[in-house]
Amino acid sequence: MTPSRRPQLASLLAALAIPMLMLASCAAPLKANPEDRAAAAELTYADSAPWTSLYPPTAGFYPNGGIVGNITDRLLWQDPETLELHPWIATELPEINEDATEYTFRLREGVTYSDGSALDAANVVANFDLFGRGDAERTLPPSEQINNYERGEVLDEHTVRFHFSAPAPGFAQATSTLNAGLLSTATLRRDAEGFGPGNAVNVVASGPFVIEEEELGTQIRLVRREDYDWGPPAASHHGPAQLTTLTIVTAPEDSVRTGALLAGQADVIRQVEAPDERRFRELGVRIHAGGTGGMNNSINFHFAHPYLADQRVREALIKGVNREEILDTLFTDSYPLATSTLSSEARGYEDQSEHYVYDPEAARQLLDEAGWQLPAGAGPGTIRVKDGERLSLTVNEAVPQPRSKEIVTMMQAQLRRIGVDLQLYPGDYAAQTAAAKDINKIQLAHHIVGRADADVVTSLWHSEKRNVLLNGDTETGEIHDPELERLMNAISATADPSARERVVRESQNYVSDKAYALPLFEEPQVFALGDNVRDFQTGPTARPWFYATSLSAPKEN
């Protein structure tokens, strides 16, 4: 910590009385002093929520990914800057047949799991047979990132071939993601509960860190694997991890994480809210804002609902939301205004800004034309009515996403000005997830999906994946918009990269033309780093990767 900042931090902590991180007592207690942690190469990382599962296909949830990404290896590694794929456990990029229905990988020799078992062809096939198909009996879902999977085949001890029932152009990139983290054969036999809280130490992988102990809902402790020597050749670091210990502490309160970093109790914290980010930057605290890529933070319309079936209503909602006001009020420059539903850094991105211009007068006119009228003599804030029904819609709170409730609160005020009532659905993450599948409970769905591959579009909108537009009727199975579904299928099954990119652009144009979604911003994951943290890295979807990270001795006063 620099000398000039110490008085500032001391006065800030005293003035705000920021609560500190409660260090849990365990077999190996956390070191509260940053000098002691640096000397022992023990890093403390404070996350905003407890992890829920270490089954790799569920690693999209940020706290899950923060663990899975540090204990597992993958067949390929994706450079977070260039997005190029490189070998990792595979010795080279895969051989792919002409229609992308067969992928052949050759594997490194001598790689083992932390229990001593071999990471060989039979084990890799077992991993992808589970991830590609799932297992309903054990309540383990398939990975949404693997399309058209049929089977894996062992060609020899260190060569595997994967077969697909239709082209699977996104599979190579899928093997580089957290959702394809490789696990020991014994671990693959576990059910959903066996991957859940209370069972972390039994999840065995081959990565640079090994789970040593877990305190339920409080913290999880990872230790360095001393014989680890098979990191990605293209990565900046090789051999064992720099850190001896990585302790991940759950600290849901923003003020606790902030206070812990400022007081030197934590070295890295995740989900720094915008007001804290501004304060950190003023104090000279380092901020790492990693882009999540893929589909932007957006409001998705359940267009089959009677109130939203008229495109004019959807267009009015889009024109009635002042996105710039929301970003200027709630966020920082780390959150760029979205210009499409797809990240501007993604391949196939197409600027859709013209569809998302704030124009409340045009919004009111569209609602008039759609038959939603204001009663005679209505004052400001009056809700429109049609056939005796009020224009009232409900949106979910996207619990893992930054400031979702505050976003909705501002949208409520903005939409009320054009005569629309917007309600926030109550409940925790589980309640929100369940309600978002019911068109009668949720009509506007707040979502994001991060992934550096075109298949991320299908992850959000395909009827058999997240289906956030509810294009696939959850009760009848009916597809409300066959053209949208055709586009999703084409993205998943077009082998030629250029042709696939064209379909991605077409899908953005189609969704914009139909007014099916309102993109808000390109969502980052914002981390704050202690002075002594070196070489902190995040992957292509901004999950932390501590393989190369180290701690230096804090600066003298």
Coordinates of C-alpha atoms in Angstrom, one line a residue, residues 8-324:
Q8 CA -6.9 8.3 3.3
L9 CA -7.9 4.7 3.9
A10 CA -7.8 5.1 7.7
S11 CA -10.0 8.1 7.7
L12 CA -12.4 6.5 5.2
L13 CA -12.8 3.4 7.3
A14 CA -13.3 5.4 10.4
A15 CA -15.8 7.7 8.8
L16 CA -17.9 5.0 7.2
A17 CA -17.5 2.4 9.9
I18 CA -17.2 -0.3 7.2
P19 CA -17.7 -3.8 8.6
M20 CA -14.8 -6.1 8.2
L21 CA -14.6 -9.6 6.8
M22 CA -15.3 -12.1 9.5
L23 CA -12.4 -14.6 9.2
A24 CA -13.7 -18.0 9.8
S25 CA -11.9 -20.3 12.2
C26 CA -10.8 -23.5 10.6
A27 CA -8.0 -26.1 10.7
A28 CA -5.7 -23.6 9.0
P29 CA -6.9 -20.1 10.0
L30 CA -6.8 -17.3 7.5
K31 CA -4.0 -14.7 7.9
A32 CA -5.5 -11.3 8.6
N33 CA -2.3 -9.5 7.9
P34 CA -1.4 -8.9 4.2
E35 CA 2.3 -9.1 5.0
D36 CA 1.9 -12.6 6.5
R37 CA -0.2 -13.7 3.5
A38 CA 2.4 -12.5 1.0
A39 CA 5.2 -14.2 2.9
A40 CA 3.2 -17.5 2.8
A41 CA 1.8 -16.9 -0.8
E42 CA -1.7 -17.3 0.6
L43 CA -4.3 -15.2 -1.2
T44 CA -7.8 -14.4 0.2
Y45 CA -10.5 -13.8 -2.4
A46 CA -13.9 -12.5 -1.3
D47 CA -16.8 -13.4 -3.5
S48 CA -20.4 -12.0 -3.3
A49 CA -22.3 -15.3 -3.1
P50 CA -21.8 -18.9 -2.1
W51 CA -21.1 -21.5 -4.7
T52 CA -23.9 -24.0 -5.5
S53 CA -22.4 -26.8 -7.6
L54 CA -19.0 -27.9 -8.8
Y55 CA -20.5 -29.9 -11.7
P56 CA -18.8 -28.1 -14.7
P57 CA -21.9 -27.6 -16.9
T58 CA -23.2 -25.4 -14.0
A59 CA -20.0 -23.3 -13.8
G60 CA -21.6 -20.4 -15.6
F61 CA -22.8 -19.1 -12.1
Y62 CA -19.9 -16.8 -11.1
P63 CA -19.1 -18.3 -7.7
N64 CA -19.1 -21.9 -9.2
G65 CA -16.8 -20.8 -12.0
G66 CA -14.4 -19.2 -9.6
I67 CA -13.7 -22.6 -8.2
V68 CA -14.2 -24.9 -11.2
G69 CA -11.8 -22.7 -13.3
N70 CA -9.0 -23.1 -10.8
I71 CA -9.2 -26.8 -10.1
T72 CA -9.8 -28.2 -13.6
D73 CA -7.9 -28.4 -16.9
R74 CA -9.5 -28.3 -20.3
L75 CA -8.6 -29.9 -23.6
L76 CA -8.0 -26.4 -25.2
W77 CA -7.2 -23.0 -23.8
Q78 CA -8.7 -19.8 -25.2
D79 CA -6.6 -16.7 -25.0
P80 CA -8.8 -14.0 -23.2
E81 CA -7.3 -11.2 -25.3
T82 CA -7.2 -12.7 -28.9
L83 CA -9.9 -15.4 -28.3
E84 CA -7.6 -17.8 -30.2
L85 CA -7.7 -21.4 -29.2
H86 CA -4.5 -23.2 -28.2
P87 CA -3.6 -26.7 -26.9
W88 CA -3.8 -27.5 -23.2
I89 CA -4.5 -31.2 -22.3
A90 CA -4.8 -31.8 -26.1
T91 CA -1.3 -31.7 -27.7
E92 CA -2.7 -29.8 -30.7
L93 CA -5.9 -28.3 -32.1
P94 CA -8.4 -31.0 -33.1
E95 CA -8.7 -32.6 -36.5
I96 CA -12.2 -31.8 -37.7
N97 CA -14.0 -33.4 -40.6
E98 CA -15.6 -31.3 -43.3
D99 CA -19.0 -31.0 -41.9
A100 CA -17.9 -30.6 -38.2
T101 CA -19.5 -33.9 -37.1
E102 CA -16.2 -35.5 -36.0
Y103 CA -13.5 -34.1 -33.8
T104 CA -10.3 -36.0 -33.0
F105 CA -8.0 -34.9 -30.1
R106 CA -4.6 -36.2 -29.2
L107 CA -3.9 -36.0 -25.5
R108 CA -0.8 -35.2 -23.4
E109 CA 0.8 -38.2 -21.7
G110 CA 1.6 -38.4 -18.0
V111 CA -1.3 -36.1 -16.8
T112 CA -2.9 -37.3 -13.6
Y113 CA -5.7 -36.3 -11.3
S114 CA -4.9 -35.3 -7.8
D115 CA -6.0 -38.8 -6.6
G116 CA -3.3 -40.3 -8.8
S117 CA -5.7 -41.6 -11.5
A118 CA -4.8 -41.1 -15.2
L119 CA -6.3 -38.5 -17.4
D120 CA -6.4 -40.6 -20.5
A121 CA -8.6 -41.2 -23.5
A122 CA -11.2 -43.4 -21.6
N123 CA -11.5 -40.7 -18.9
V124 CA -11.9 -37.9 -21.4
V125 CA -14.6 -39.8 -23.2
A126 CA -16.4 -40.4 -19.9
N127 CA -16.3 -36.7 -19.2
F128 CA -17.8 -35.6 -22.5
D129 CA -20.4 -38.4 -22.6
L130 CA -21.7 -37.0 -19.3
F131 CA -21.4 -33.3 -20.3
G132 CA -22.8 -33.8 -23.8
R133 CA -25.8 -35.9 -22.7
G134 CA -26.3 -35.2 -19.1
D135 CA -27.9 -37.8 -16.7
A136 CA -31.5 -37.1 -15.8
E137 CA -31.5 -39.9 -13.2
R138 CA -28.7 -38.2 -11.3
T139 CA -30.3 -34.7 -12.1
L140 CA -27.1 -33.7 -13.9
P141 CA -28.0 -31.5 -17.0
P142 CA -26.1 -31.6 -20.2
S143 CA -23.8 -28.6 -21.0
E144 CA -25.7 -25.9 -23.0
Q145 CA -22.5 -25.3 -24.8
I146 CA -22.3 -28.7 -26.5
N147 CA -24.7 -29.2 -29.4
N148 CA -25.8 -32.4 -31.2
Y149 CA -23.5 -34.6 -29.1
E150 CA -23.7 -38.3 -30.0
R151 CA -20.8 -40.2 -28.4
G152 CA -17.1 -40.3 -27.7
E153 CA -14.7 -43.0 -29.0
V154 CA -11.4 -44.2 -27.6
L155 CA -9.0 -44.6 -30.6
D156 CA -6.0 -45.4 -28.4
E157 CA -4.8 -44.6 -24.9
H158 CA -4.2 -41.0 -25.8
T159 CA -6.5 -40.3 -28.8
V160 CA -10.2 -39.6 -28.7
R161 CA -12.8 -38.9 -31.3
F162 CA -16.2 -37.3 -30.7
H163 CA -19.1 -37.9 -33.0
F164 CA -22.1 -35.6 -33.5
S165 CA -25.5 -36.2 -35.0
A166 CA -25.3 -32.9 -36.9
P167 CA -22.6 -30.2 -37.4
A168 CA -21.3 -28.9 -34.1
P169 CA -19.1 -25.9 -35.2
G170 CA -18.8 -24.6 -31.6
F171 CA -17.4 -27.8 -30.0
A172 CA -13.7 -26.9 -30.2
Q173 CA -14.3 -23.7 -28.3
A174 CA -16.7 -25.5 -25.9
T175 CA -13.8 -27.8 -24.8
S176 CA -11.9 -24.7 -23.6
T177 CA -14.6 -23.4 -21.3
L178 CA -15.2 -23.9 -17.6
N179 CA -18.3 -26.0 -18.5
A180 CA -15.9 -28.6 -19.9
G181 CA -13.5 -28.8 -16.9
L182 CA -12.1 -32.4 -16.7
L183 CA -12.8 -34.5 -13.7
S184 CA -11.6 -37.9 -12.5
T185 CA -13.6 -41.0 -13.4
A186 CA -14.6 -41.6 -9.8
T187 CA -15.9 -38.0 -9.5
L188 CA -18.0 -38.4 -12.7
R189 CA -20.0 -41.1 -10.9
R190 CA -21.4 -38.6 -8.4
D191 CA -24.9 -37.3 -8.5
A192 CA -26.0 -33.6 -8.2
E193 CA -25.8 -33.6 -4.5
G194 CA -22.3 -35.1 -4.6
F195 CA -21.2 -32.0 -6.6
G196 CA -23.0 -29.7 -4.1
P197 CA -22.1 -27.8 -0.9
G198 CA -20.7 -30.1 1.8
N199 CA -19.0 -32.4 -0.8
A200 CA -16.3 -30.1 -2.3
V201 CA -13.3 -32.1 -1.1
N202 CA -14.6 -35.1 -3.0
V203 CA -14.5 -33.4 -6.3
V204 CA -11.2 -34.5 -7.9
A205 CA -9.7 -32.7 -10.9
S206 CA -6.2 -32.3 -12.5
G207 CA -5.8 -28.5 -12.3
P208 CA -3.2 -26.4 -10.5
F209 CA -5.2 -26.2 -7.3
V210 CA -6.8 -28.9 -5.2
I211 CA -9.7 -28.4 -2.8
E212 CA -8.4 -29.1 0.7
E213 CA -11.3 -28.1 3.0
E214 CA -14.7 -26.4 3.0
E215 CA -16.7 -24.6 5.6
L216 CA -20.3 -24.8 4.4
G217 CA -21.6 -21.5 3.0
T218 CA -18.6 -19.6 4.4
Q219 CA -15.4 -20.5 2.7
I220 CA -13.5 -23.0 0.6
R221 CA -9.8 -23.5 0.7
L222 CA -7.7 -24.6 -2.3
V223 CA -4.0 -25.5 -2.1
R224 CA -1.3 -25.7 -4.8
R225 CA -0.7 -29.0 -6.4
E226 CA 3.1 -29.2 -6.2
D227 CA 3.6 -31.6 -9.1
Y228 CA 1.4 -29.7 -11.5
D229 CA 3.3 -29.3 -14.8
W230 CA 0.8 -29.3 -17.7
G231 CA -0.6 -25.8 -17.9
P232 CA -1.4 -24.3 -21.3
P233 CA 1.9 -23.9 -23.3
A234 CA 0.6 -20.6 -24.7
A235 CA -0.1 -19.2 -21.2
S236 CA 2.3 -16.8 -19.5
H237 CA 3.1 -19.1 -16.6
H238 CA 4.2 -22.7 -16.4
G239 CA 4.7 -25.3 -13.7
P240 CA 3.0 -25.2 -10.3
A241 CA 0.9 -22.2 -9.4
Q242 CA 2.6 -19.3 -7.7
L243 CA 0.3 -19.2 -4.8
T244 CA 0.4 -21.9 -2.1
T245 CA -3.2 -21.3 -1.0
L246 CA -6.3 -19.8 -2.4
T247 CA -9.0 -19.2 0.1
I248 CA -12.4 -18.1 -1.3
V249 CA -14.6 -16.4 1.3
T250 CA -18.3 -15.7 0.9
A251 CA -19.2 -12.1 1.7
P252 CA -22.6 -11.2 0.3
E253 CA -22.6 -7.6 1.7
D254 CA -20.9 -5.1 -0.6
S255 CA -19.7 -3.1 2.4
V256 CA -18.0 -6.2 3.9
R257 CA -16.1 -7.0 0.8
T258 CA -15.1 -3.3 0.3
G259 CA -14.0 -3.0 3.9
A260 CA -12.1 -6.2 3.8
L261 CA -10.0 -5.0 0.8
L262 CA -9.4 -1.6 2.3
A263 CA -8.4 -3.0 5.6
G264 CA -6.0 -5.5 4.0
Q265 CA -8.0 -8.6 5.1
A266 CA -8.7 -9.6 1.5
D267 CA -6.4 -9.5 -1.5
V268 CA -9.0 -9.7 -4.3
I269 CA -12.8 -9.0 -4.2
R270 CA -15.4 -9.6 -6.9
Q271 CA -18.5 -7.7 -7.8
V272 CA -17.4 -4.2 -6.9
E273 CA -20.6 -2.1 -7.3
A274 CA -20.3 1.2 -9.2
P275 CA -20.3 3.6 -6.1
D276 CA -17.4 1.5 -4.6
E277 CA -15.6 1.4 -7.9
R278 CA -15.6 5.2 -8.1
R279 CA -14.3 5.5 -4.5
F280 CA -11.6 2.8 -5.1
R281 CA -10.4 4.6 -8.3
E282 CA -10.2 7.9 -6.3
L283 CA -8.0 6.2 -3.8
G284 CA -5.8 4.6 -6.4
V285 CA -7.0 1.0 -5.8
R286 CA -6.5 -1.1 -8.9
I287 CA -9.7 -2.2 -10.7
H288 CA -9.9 -5.1 -13.1
A289 CA -13.0 -5.0 -15.3
G290 CA -13.1 -8.1 -17.4
G291 CA -15.7 -8.3 -20.2
T292 CA -17.9 -11.3 -20.2
G293 CA -18.4 -11.3 -24.0
G294 CA -21.4 -13.1 -25.5
M295 CA -24.9 -11.8 -25.0
N296 CA -25.2 -8.4 -23.3
N297 CA -27.1 -7.6 -20.2
S298 CA -30.6 -7.3 -21.7
I299 CA -34.4 -7.2 -21.1
N300 CA -36.0 -10.0 -23.1
F301 CA -39.7 -9.9 -23.9
H302 CA -41.9 -12.9 -23.6
F303 CA -43.6 -11.9 -26.8
A304 CA -46.2 -14.7 -26.8
H305 CA -47.9 -13.0 -23.8
P306 CA -51.2 -11.3 -24.9
Y307 CA -49.9 -7.8 -23.8
L308 CA -46.7 -8.2 -25.8
A309 CA -48.0 -10.0 -28.9
D310 CA -48.5 -6.6 -30.6
Q311 CA -45.1 -5.5 -31.9
R312 CA -46.1 -1.9 -31.3
V313 CA -46.2 -2.5 -27.6
R314 CA -42.7 -4.0 -27.6
E315 CA -41.3 -1.1 -29.6
A316 CA -43.0 1.3 -27.2
L317 CA -41.3 -0.3 -24.2
I318 CA -37.9 -0.1 -25.9
K319 CA -38.5 3.6 -26.8
G320 CA -39.7 4.3 -23.3
V321 CA -36.6 3.2 -21.5
N322 CA -33.8 5.8 -21.2
R323 CA -30.7 3.5 -21.1
E324 CA -28.2 6.4 -20.9

